[in-house]
CSV table of C-alpha atoms in Angstrom, one decimal:
chain,number,residue,atom,x,y,z
A,170,MET,CA,182.2,-3.9,125.3
A,171,GLU,CA,179.1,-1.8,126.0
A,172,ASN,CA,176.9,-4.8,125.8
A,173,GLN,CA,178.6,-6.9,128.4
A,174,THR,CA,176.3,-9.9,128.1
A,175,THR,CA,177.6,-10.6,124.6
A,176,GLN,CA,181.1,-11.2,125.9
A,177,SER,CA,182.6,-14.7,125.9
A,178,THR,CA,183.6,-16.5,129.1
A,179,PHE,CA,187.1,-15.4,130.3
A,180,ARG,CA,188.8,-17.0,133.2
A,181,VAL,CA,190.8,-14.6,135.4
A,182,GLY,CA,193.5,-15.9,137.8
A,183,ILE,CA,193.7,-13.8,140.9
A,184,LEU,CA,197.1,-13.9,142.5
A,185,GLN,CA,196.3,-12.9,146.0
A,186,CYS,CA,199.3,-11.5,147.9
A,187,ASP,CA,197.8,-10.6,151.3
A,188,GLU,CA,194.5,-10.8,153.2
A,189,VAL,CA,192.4,-8.0,154.7
A,190,ARG,CA,192.8,-7.7,158.4
A,191,GLU,CA,190.1,-9.8,160.2
A,192,SER,CA,188.6,-6.7,161.9
A,193,PHE,CA,187.9,-5.1,158.5
A,194,ARG,CA,186.8,-8.3,156.6
A,195,ALA,CA,183.2,-8.4,157.7
A,196,ASP,CA,182.5,-5.0,156.2
A,197,HIS,CA,184.7,-5.1,153.2
A,198,GLY,CA,185.5,-8.7,152.3
A,199,ASP,CA,189.0,-10.0,151.4
A,200,TYR,CA,191.2,-8.7,148.6
A,201,ASP,CA,190.1,-11.3,146.1
A,202,GLU,CA,186.5,-10.4,146.8
A,203,MET,CA,187.1,-6.7,146.2
A,204,LEU,CA,188.7,-7.5,142.8
A,205,VAL,CA,185.9,-9.8,141.8
A,206,ARG,CA,183.3,-7.1,142.7
A,207,GLY,CA,184.9,-4.5,140.5
A,208,LEU,CA,185.6,-6.9,137.6
A,209,ARG,CA,182.1,-8.4,137.7
A,210,ARG,CA,180.5,-4.9,137.4
A,211,ALA,CA,182.7,-4.3,134.3
A,212,ASP,CA,182.1,-7.8,132.7
A,213,PRO,CA,179.6,-10.3,134.2
A,214,ALA,CA,180.9,-13.0,131.8
A,215,LEU,CA,184.3,-13.3,133.7
A,216,THR,CA,185.0,-16.3,135.9
A,217,TYR,CA,187.7,-16.6,138.5
A,218,GLN,CA,190.2,-18.8,140.2
A,219,VAL,CA,192.0,-17.5,143.3
A,220,PHE,CA,195.6,-18.4,144.3
A,221,ARG,CA,196.7,-17.4,147.8
A,222,VAL,CA,200.2,-16.7,146.7
A,223,PHE,CA,201.2,-15.3,150.2
A,224,GLU,CA,200.4,-18.8,151.5
A,225,ASN,CA,202.7,-20.4,148.9
A,226,GLU,CA,199.8,-21.4,146.6
A,227,LEU,CA,200.9,-20.7,143.0
A,228,PRO,CA,199.6,-21.9,139.6
A,229,GLU,CA,201.4,-24.8,138.0
A,230,ASP,CA,201.3,-23.1,134.6
A,231,VAL,CA,200.8,-19.7,133.1
A,232,ARG,CA,198.0,-21.1,130.8
A,233,VAL,CA,195.8,-22.3,133.6
A,234,CYS,CA,193.8,-19.0,133.2
A,235,ASP,CA,193.1,-16.7,130.3
A,236,GLY,CA,194.5,-13.7,132.1
A,237,TRP,CA,195.9,-12.7,135.5
A,238,ILE,CA,195.6,-10.0,138.1
A,239,THR,CA,197.8,-9.5,141.2
A,240,SER,CA,196.4,-7.9,144.3
A,241,GLY,CA,197.9,-5.3,146.5
A,242,SER,CA,199.8,-6.3,149.7
A,243,ARG,CA,201.3,-4.9,152.9
A,244,TYR,CA,204.4,-6.8,152.0
A,245,SER,CA,207.3,-5.6,149.9
A,246,VAL,CA,208.4,-7.1,146.5
A,247,ASN,CA,211.9,-6.8,147.9
A,248,ASP,CA,211.2,-9.3,150.7
A,249,GLU,CA,213.4,-12.4,150.6
A,250,ASN,CA,211.1,-15.4,151.1
A,251,ASP,CA,210.0,-18.4,149.0
A,252,TRP,CA,206.6,-17.1,147.9
A,253,THR,CA,207.9,-13.6,146.8
A,254,THR,CA,210.6,-15.3,144.8
A,255,ALA,CA,208.2,-17.8,143.3
A,256,LEU,CA,205.8,-15.0,142.3
A,257,CYS,CA,208.5,-13.0,140.7
A,258,ARG,CA,209.5,-16.0,138.5
A,259,PHE,CA,205.8,-16.5,137.6
A,260,VAL,CA,205.4,-12.9,136.6
A,261,GLN,CA,208.6,-13.2,134.5
A,262,ALA,CA,207.1,-16.3,132.8
A,263,LEU,CA,203.9,-14.4,132.1
A,264,GLY,CA,205.8,-11.6,130.4
A,265,VAL,CA,208.0,-13.9,128.4
A,266,GLU,CA,205.0,-15.8,127.1
A,267,SER,CA,202.9,-12.6,126.6
A,268,ARG,CA,200.1,-13.8,128.8
A,269,PRO,CA,197.6,-11.1,129.8
A,270,TYR,CA,198.6,-9.6,133.2
A,271,VAL,CA,197.4,-6.7,135.4
A,272,GLY,CA,199.3,-5.8,138.5
A,273,ILE,CA,197.6,-3.7,141.2
A,274,CYS,CA,199.9,-1.7,143.6
A,275,TYR,CA,202.1,-4.5,144.9
A,276,GLY,CA,201.4,-6.4,141.7
A,277,MET,CA,202.6,-3.4,139.6
A,278,GLN,CA,205.7,-3.2,141.7
A,279,MET,CA,206.4,-6.9,141.2
A,280,MET,CA,205.9,-6.5,137.4
A,281,ALA,CA,208.6,-3.8,137.4
A,282,LYS,CA,211.0,-5.8,139.7
A,283,ALA,CA,210.6,-8.9,137.6
A,284,PHE,CA,212.1,-7.1,134.6
A,285,ALA,CA,214.9,-5.4,136.4
A,286,GLY,CA,213.1,-2.2,137.5
A,287,LYS,CA,213.7,-0.6,141.0
A,288,VAL,CA,211.1,-0.5,143.8
A,289,GLN,CA,212.1,1.5,146.8
A,290,LEU,CA,210.6,3.4,149.8
A,291,ALA,CA,209.4,6.7,148.3
A,292,GLU,CA,211.3,9.8,149.4
A,293,SER,CA,208.0,11.6,149.1
A,294,GLY,CA,206.6,9.3,151.9
A,295,TRP,CA,203.2,7.6,152.2
A,296,GLY,CA,200.8,7.8,149.3
A,297,ILE,CA,197.2,7.7,150.7
A,298,GLY,CA,193.8,8.9,149.8
A,299,VAL,CA,192.6,9.9,146.4
A,300,ALA,CA,195.5,10.5,143.9
A,301,THR,CA,195.2,12.3,140.6
A,302,SER,CA,197.5,11.1,137.8
A,303,ASP,CA,198.0,12.8,134.5
A,304,LEU,CA,197.4,10.5,131.5
A,305,GLN,CA,200.5,10.8,129.4
A,306,GLU,CA,199.8,8.1,126.8
A,307,THR,CA,196.4,6.8,125.7
A,308,GLN,CA,195.7,3.3,124.6
A,309,PRO,CA,192.9,1.7,122.5
A,310,TRP,CA,191.5,-0.1,125.6
A,311,MET,CA,191.2,3.2,127.5
A,312,VAL,CA,187.5,3.7,126.9
A,313,PRO,CA,186.2,6.0,128.3
A,314,VAL,CA,189.2,8.3,128.6
A,315,GLY,CA,190.0,11.8,129.9
A,316,ASP,CA,193.1,13.8,130.7
A,317,VAL,CA,193.5,12.5,134.3
A,318,VAL,CA,192.7,9.4,136.3
A,319,ARG,CA,191.8,9.4,140.0
A,320,LEU,CA,192.2,6.4,142.2
A,321,LEU,CA,192.5,5.5,145.9
A,322,VAL,CA,196.2,4.8,146.8
A,323,SER,CA,197.8,3.2,149.8
A,324,HIS,CA,201.6,2.7,149.5
A,325,LYS,CA,204.9,3.7,150.9
A,326,GLU,CA,207.0,2.1,148.2
A,327,GLN,CA,206.9,2.8,144.5
A,328,VAL,CA,208.6,2.1,141.2
A,329,THR,CA,211.6,4.5,141.2
A,330,ALA,CA,213.3,3.2,138.0
A,331,LEU,CA,211.2,1.8,135.1
A,332,PRO,CA,212.6,-1.2,133.2
A,333,GLU,CA,213.7,-0.4,129.7
A,334,CYS,CA,211.0,-2.7,128.4
A,335,MET,CA,208.2,-0.7,130.0
A,336,ARG,CA,206.4,2.5,129.3
A,337,ARG,CA,204.8,5.1,131.5
A,338,LEU,CA,201.2,5.7,130.7
A,339,ALA,CA,200.2,7.9,133.7
A,340,GLY,CA,201.7,9.5,136.7
A,341,ASN,CA,202.1,12.6,138.9
A,342,ARG,CA,204.8,14.5,140.8
A,343,PHE,CA,204.4,12.4,143.9
A,344,CYS,CA,204.4,9.1,142.0
A,345,PRO,CA,205.7,9.5,138.4
A,346,ASN,CA,205.1,5.8,137.5
A,347,GLY,CA,201.4,5.6,138.3
A,348,ILE,CA,200.3,3.4,135.4
A,349,ILE,CA,202.8,1.4,133.3
A,350,SER,CA,202.8,-1.2,130.6
A,351,ARG,CA,205.0,-3.8,129.0
A,352,GLY,CA,204.2,-4.4,125.4
A,353,ARG,CA,200.6,-5.2,124.9
A,354,SER,CA,200.2,-8.0,127.5
A,355,MET,CA,201.2,-6.5,130.9
A,356,LEU,CA,199.6,-3.5,132.7
A,357,GLY,CA,200.6,-2.1,136.1
A,358,ILE,CA,198.4,0.3,138.1
A,359,GLN,CA,199.7,1.8,141.4
A,360,GLY,CA,196.3,2.8,142.6
A,361,HIS,CA,193.5,0.6,144.0
A,362,PRO,CA,190.3,0.6,141.8
A,363,GLU,CA,189.1,-2.2,144.0
A,364,PHE,CA,189.1,-0.2,147.3
A,365,CYS,CA,186.1,1.7,148.5
A,366,LYS,CA,186.5,4.9,150.4
A,367,ASP,CA,185.4,3.4,153.7
A,368,TYR,CA,188.1,0.8,153.5
A,369,ALA,CA,190.7,3.4,152.6
A,370,ARG,CA,189.6,5.5,155.6
A,371,SER,CA,189.8,2.4,157.9
A,372,LEU,CA,193.4,1.7,156.7
A,373,MET,CA,194.5,5.3,157.2
A,374,GLU,CA,193.0,5.4,160.7
A,375,PHE,CA,194.6,2.0,161.5
A,376,ARG,CA,198.0,3.4,160.5
A,377,ARG,CA,197.6,6.7,162.3
A,378,ASP,CA,200.7,6.0,164.5
A,379,ILE,CA,203.0,5.5,161.5
A,380,ILE,CA,201.7,8.1,159.0
A,381,PRO,CA,202.8,11.7,159.6
A,382,PRO,CA,199.8,13.7,160.9
A,383,ALA,CA,199.8,16.3,158.1
A,384,ARG,CA,199.9,13.6,155.4
A,385,LEU,CA,197.1,11.6,157.2
A,386,GLU,CA,194.9,14.7,157.3
A,387,GLN,CA,195.5,15.4,153.6
A,388,GLY,CA,194.6,11.7,152.8
A,389,LEU,CA,191.4,11.8,154.8
A,390,GLU,CA,190.3,15.1,153.3
A,391,SER,CA,191.0,13.8,149.7
A,392,LEU,CA,188.2,11.2,150.2
A,393,ALA,CA,185.8,14.0,149.3
A,394,GLN,CA,186.9,13.6,145.7
A,395,GLU,CA,185.3,11.3,143.2
A,396,THR,CA,187.4,8.4,141.8
A,397,ASP,CA,187.5,6.7,138.4
A,398,SER,CA,187.5,3.1,139.8
A,399,GLU,CA,184.6,1.9,137.7
A,400,GLN,CA,186.2,3.4,134.5
A,401,VAL,CA,189.5,1.7,135.4
A,402,PHE,CA,187.9,-1.7,135.9
A,403,LYS,CA,186.5,-1.3,132.4
A,404,TRP,CA,190.0,-0.5,131.2
A,405,ILE,CA,191.3,-3.6,132.9
A,406,VAL,CA,188.8,-5.9,131.3
A,407,ARG,CA,189.3,-4.4,127.9
A,408,PHE,CA,193.1,-4.8,128.4
A,409,LEU,CA,192.9,-8.4,129.5
A,410,ARG,CA,190.6,-9.4,126.7
A,411,SER,CA,192.5,-7.6,124.0
A,412,ALA,CA,195.8,-9.0,125.3
A,413,SER,CA,194.4,-12.5,125.1
A,414,MET,CA,193.8,-12.1,121.4
A,415,LEU,CA,197.4,-11.4,120.6
A,416,PRO,CA,199.1,-13.9,118.3
């Protein structure tokens, strides 16, 4: 994986579940573009197909792409509407057929919900800024790896009950289920490796009226910390490629 140019072409289906607010888009791009930027740095050989799921655009088949990644979203996986229900069924199908899947934030929560986990408003409140999770179980695709992983987060819901078919790989006191997996084909990450600090700051400032002042201040101050976003994108690529090789 160190020599990225030797990697074979791999088509990633991006299941986009929201769009960046127009006032932020000129500076930061849309959510699919954020994901592509991070993935491309980790592996230039990847190609992409975007499905705007929140506008009822879903793939016809789980094999249209070699692997899948679901974006974050301001919406809830518990919403009752056509596209949320359709996405849940699609994620279930990916799991049943062991197709490579990575869920980011909302995408991780959907992965848990699709297999009878619980996603609820967190009693601990908003998760914002840079969060540090303790790595509890290492995997072969976690290269490089340390004791902790630091990522930007932005969520008020989290996975509160893990499905029996899933394992916790990383977490912290605030969000115990920070990184989860289902077998060797599905990976969920509550944090946002695709976010940059400027975008995270803009989101926090935009939500100033709904985030408690003390929590907002903590979140903004945490932006002084370094993140492991680049490392996590390498993990994601390794995971997707290794999962695609499963029998």
